[in-house]
Short mmCIF file of C-alpha atoms in Angstrom, two decimals:
data_model
loop_
_atom_site.label_atom_id
_atom_site.label_comp_id
_atom_site.label_asym_id
_atom_site.label_seq_id
_atom_site.Cartn_x
_atom_site.Cartn_y
_atom_site.Cartn_z
CA ALA A 247 91.86 175.06 172.67
CA GLN A 248 91.98 174.50 176.34
CA SER A 249 89.37 172.10 177.79
CA VAL A 250 88.49 170.15 180.63
CA THR A 251 85.95 167.33 180.24
CA GLN A 252 83.85 165.55 182.74
CA LEU A 253 82.49 162.49 181.18
CA ASP A 254 79.33 161.99 183.40
CA SER A 255 76.89 164.71 184.07
CA GLN A 256 75.11 162.57 186.77
CA VAL A 257 76.31 159.72 188.97
CA PRO A 258 73.75 158.01 191.23
CA VAL A 259 75.30 155.67 193.79
CA PHE A 260 74.21 153.84 197.06
CA GLU A 261 75.57 154.92 200.36
CA GLU A 262 78.90 153.17 201.22
CA ALA A 263 79.52 152.19 197.77
CA PRO A 264 82.73 153.36 195.95
CA VAL A 265 82.54 156.04 193.35
CA GLU A 266 84.69 157.35 190.49
CA LEU A 267 84.05 160.79 188.86
CA ARG A 268 85.83 161.03 185.56
CA CYS A 269 87.86 163.97 184.27
CA ASN A 270 89.92 164.42 181.07
CA TYR A 271 91.97 167.51 180.22
CA SER A 272 93.54 168.85 177.09
CA SER A 273 97.32 168.81 177.30
CA SER A 274 97.33 172.42 176.46
CA VAL A 275 95.40 173.31 179.54
CA SER A 276 97.17 171.90 182.13
CA VAL A 277 99.96 172.37 184.39
CA TYR A 278 97.80 172.13 187.51
CA LEU A 279 94.63 170.29 188.29
CA PHE A 280 91.92 170.68 190.72
CA TRP A 281 88.72 169.12 192.10
CA TYR A 282 86.13 171.48 193.60
CA VAL A 283 82.86 170.50 195.23
CA GLN A 284 79.70 172.72 195.35
CA TYR A 285 76.93 171.89 197.97
CA PRO A 286 73.60 173.30 197.19
CA ASN A 287 73.27 177.10 197.42
CA GLN A 288 76.91 177.40 198.28
CA GLY A 289 80.24 178.55 196.75
CA LEU A 290 82.82 176.17 195.51
CA GLN A 291 85.20 174.28 198.05
CA LEU A 292 88.61 172.90 197.02
CA LEU A 293 88.80 169.05 197.50
CA LEU A 294 92.31 168.52 196.22
CA LYS A 295 94.87 169.68 193.80
CA TYR A 296 97.75 168.30 191.64
CA LEU A 297 100.65 170.56 191.28
CA SER A 298 103.52 168.20 190.75
CA GLY A 299 105.23 165.09 192.24
CA SER A 300 103.29 162.15 193.20
CA THR A 301 100.56 161.15 190.88
CA LEU A 302 98.04 160.09 193.72
CA VAL A 303 96.65 162.99 195.46
CA LYS A 304 94.75 162.88 198.81
CA GLY A 305 92.17 165.57 199.76
CA ILE A 306 89.50 166.30 202.27
CA ASN A 307 86.46 164.13 203.19
CA GLY A 308 88.20 160.92 202.03
CA PHE A 309 88.48 161.81 198.35
CA GLU A 310 91.65 161.06 196.32
CA ALA A 311 92.49 161.54 192.62
CA GLU A 312 95.06 160.21 190.35
CA PHE A 313 97.00 162.00 187.76
CA ASN A 314 97.66 160.15 184.60
CA LYS A 315 99.68 162.02 181.99
CA SER A 316 99.51 159.32 179.17
CA GLN A 317 95.67 159.25 179.40
CA THR A 318 95.42 162.92 180.18
CA SER A 319 93.00 162.13 183.05
CA PHE A 320 92.39 163.08 186.65
CA HIS A 321 89.67 160.97 187.98
CA LEU A 322 88.31 161.50 191.51
CA ARG A 323 87.56 158.51 193.62
CA LYS A 324 86.07 157.77 197.08
CA PRO A 325 86.03 154.07 198.55
CA SER A 326 82.83 154.56 200.43
CA VAL A 327 80.40 157.51 199.97
CA HIS A 328 78.07 159.03 202.61
CA ILE A 329 74.77 160.78 202.01
CA SER A 330 76.49 164.07 202.92
CA ASP A 331 78.68 163.65 199.65
CA THR A 332 75.71 164.50 197.59
CA ALA A 333 76.82 167.72 195.68
CA GLU A 334 78.14 168.83 192.27
CA TYR A 335 81.81 168.13 191.60
CA PHE A 336 83.85 170.23 189.28
CA CYS A 337 87.22 169.28 187.68
CA ALA A 338 89.32 172.22 186.73
CA GLY A 339 92.68 172.98 184.98
CA GLY A 340 94.94 175.93 185.51
CA ASN A 341 98.28 177.31 184.56
CA GLN A 342 100.68 179.95 185.57
CA GLY A 343 98.25 182.60 184.33
CA GLY A 344 95.99 181.91 187.17
CA LYS A 345 92.55 181.45 185.59
CA LEU A 346 90.83 178.09 185.92
CA ILE A 347 89.06 176.13 183.03
CA PHE A 348 86.28 174.17 184.50
CA GLY A 349 84.58 171.01 183.31
CA GLN A 350 80.79 170.99 183.15
CA GLY A 351 80.34 169.46 186.49
CA THR A 352 79.13 165.94 187.64
CA GLU A 353 76.18 165.79 190.02
CA LEU A 354 76.87 162.95 192.50
CA SER A 355 73.58 161.61 194.18
CA VAL A 356 74.05 159.20 197.06
CA LYS A 357 71.06 157.24 198.01
CA PRO A 358 70.49 155.41 201.22
CA GLY B 219 88.81 184.37 209.40
CA ALA B 220 86.38 186.01 207.04
CA GLY B 221 86.06 184.27 203.63
CA VAL B 222 85.11 185.91 200.27
CA SER B 223 82.00 187.84 200.46
CA GLN B 224 79.65 188.92 197.72
CA SER B 225 76.73 191.21 197.54
CA PRO B 226 73.91 191.21 196.90
CA SER B 227 73.17 187.50 197.10
CA ASN B 228 70.20 187.78 194.77
CA LYS B 229 69.43 190.61 192.18
CA VAL B 230 66.47 190.70 190.02
CA THR B 231 66.60 193.37 187.23
CA GLU B 232 64.73 194.45 184.16
CA LYS B 233 66.14 193.93 180.73
CA GLY B 234 68.12 197.00 179.70
CA LYS B 235 69.05 198.14 183.19
CA ASP B 236 72.66 198.26 184.53
CA VAL B 237 73.72 196.10 187.54
CA GLU B 238 76.72 196.34 189.87
CA LEU B 239 77.96 193.26 191.69
CA ARG B 240 80.47 193.48 194.62
CA CYS B 241 83.22 191.21 195.77
CA ASP B 242 85.13 191.56 198.97
CA PRO B 243 88.17 189.25 198.91
CA ILE B 244 89.98 187.65 201.65
CA SER B 245 92.34 190.21 203.26
CA GLY B 246 95.83 189.92 201.89
CA HIS B 247 94.92 188.15 198.74
CA THR B 248 96.47 189.70 195.77
CA ALA B 249 94.60 187.82 192.97
CA LEU B 250 90.88 188.21 192.42
CA TYR B 251 88.74 186.39 189.80
CA TRP B 252 85.21 186.58 188.56
CA TYR B 253 83.46 183.54 186.94
CA ARG B 254 80.03 182.99 185.74
CA GLN B 255 77.87 179.84 186.30
CA SER B 256 74.98 179.18 184.08
CA LEU B 257 72.94 176.23 183.14
CA GLY B 258 73.96 176.14 179.53
CA GLN B 259 77.60 177.19 179.87
CA GLY B 260 78.84 175.75 183.08
CA LEU B 261 81.54 177.76 184.97
CA GLU B 262 83.09 180.33 182.65
CA PHE B 263 86.04 182.61 183.49
CA LEU B 264 85.30 186.31 183.04
CA ILE B 265 88.28 188.49 184.33
CA TYR B 266 91.25 188.20 186.62
CA PHE B 267 93.14 190.88 188.61
CA GLN B 268 96.60 190.26 190.03
CA GLY B 269 98.15 192.98 192.13
CA ASN B 270 98.92 196.12 190.09
CA SER B 271 99.12 194.32 186.69
CA ALA B 272 96.71 195.01 183.95
CA PRO B 273 93.66 192.67 184.39
CA ASP B 274 93.12 189.64 182.08
CA LYS B 275 89.73 190.50 180.50
CA SER B 276 89.89 187.66 178.00
CA GLY B 277 86.65 185.92 179.37
CA LEU B 278 84.39 188.99 179.37
CA PRO B 279 81.58 188.02 176.87
CA SER B 280 80.82 191.47 175.57
CA ASP B 281 81.72 195.18 175.93
CA ARG B 282 78.66 195.50 178.18
CA PHE B 283 80.70 193.79 180.86
CA SER B 284 83.36 195.64 182.78
CA ALA B 285 85.14 195.14 186.25
CA GLU B 286 87.36 197.30 188.38
CA ARG B 287 89.39 196.54 191.49
CA THR B 288 89.96 199.50 193.80
CA GLY B 289 92.83 199.73 196.10
CA GLY B 290 93.90 196.20 195.38
CA SER B 291 90.90 194.93 197.45
CA VAL B 292 87.03 195.26 196.71
CA SER B 293 85.93 194.53 193.09
CA THR B 294 82.84 195.53 191.28
CA LEU B 295 81.56 193.75 188.24
CA THR B 296 79.28 195.88 186.17
CA ILE B 297 76.86 194.82 183.45
CA GLN B 298 75.43 197.50 181.35
CA ARG B 299 72.03 197.13 179.41
CA THR B 300 71.38 193.58 180.88
CA GLN B 301 70.02 190.84 178.63
CA GLN B 302 68.04 187.78 179.57
CA GLU B 303 71.17 185.67 178.56
CA ASP B 304 73.06 187.54 181.43
CA SER B 305 71.04 185.59 184.04
CA ALA B 306 73.50 183.44 185.97
CA VAL B 307 75.23 183.01 189.26
CA TYR B 308 78.36 185.24 189.32
CA LEU B 309 81.12 183.89 191.47
CA CYS B 310 84.14 185.75 192.77
CA ALA B 311 87.22 184.10 194.06
CA SER B 312 90.48 185.33 195.52
CA SER B 313 93.90 183.69 195.99
CA LEU B 314 97.13 184.63 197.86
CA MET B 315 98.81 184.87 194.40
CA ASP B 316 97.97 183.50 191.08
CA GLY B 317 98.94 180.25 189.59
CA ILE B 318 99.43 177.36 192.06
CA TYR B 319 97.63 178.99 194.88
CA GLU B 320 94.06 177.87 195.93
CA GLN B 321 91.18 180.01 194.85
CA TYR B 322 88.77 180.64 197.60
CA PHE B 323 85.25 181.23 196.16
CA GLY B 324 82.56 183.45 197.44
CA PRO B 325 78.87 182.21 197.74
CA GLY B 326 77.83 184.11 194.42
CA THR B 327 75.50 186.62 193.33
CA ARG B 328 72.34 185.10 191.45
CA LEU B 329 71.32 187.42 188.74
CA THR B 330 67.96 187.27 187.17
CA VAL B 331 67.11 189.47 184.18
CA THR B 332 63.39 189.76 183.45
#
């Protein structure tokens, strides 16, 4: 079965600290991988995507993710977080068919 | 330009009633998706339209759910005889084409079945 697993449901972190949000995918799901962010009472916004090529992908707001085929992982990182990064983050896998398979989400809470 | 819009933003209905949720995709986007976001199930794919092809309905949870897309643009998701477990946020997304193209999401419709 296709699946995307986010290993942490909640991640609390202090402002200006680094953060890593973990995501693993089943090898059957994915050709393409995405990270989306959802701010309170808003829709999802794309942070970054991996389609092919370089395994280190840079996205908006200073986020980056590394595709690791041997570990079937696509972890999201930011070297220094801000209060405004507080949101829910979703990892998703897709294929040529178009539909996305989402992880359960990770709630990032940045504290002053 | 205008993004994906959905209406209504909130809908409260009584168990057993039918509801219709509307999605206006970004102009020119040929692919349209419906997802459901609920506390217990996370984000689930429901249905996907691509151009004039037959829709992929593999995610619809029961035959009470249906969707159509008229003129390759606006889509309506219909839930018949609503149940309390249908309470969720229904998200619509569109993309230029399917596959690798970014899906742009609307703000969602929050459905509450009482």
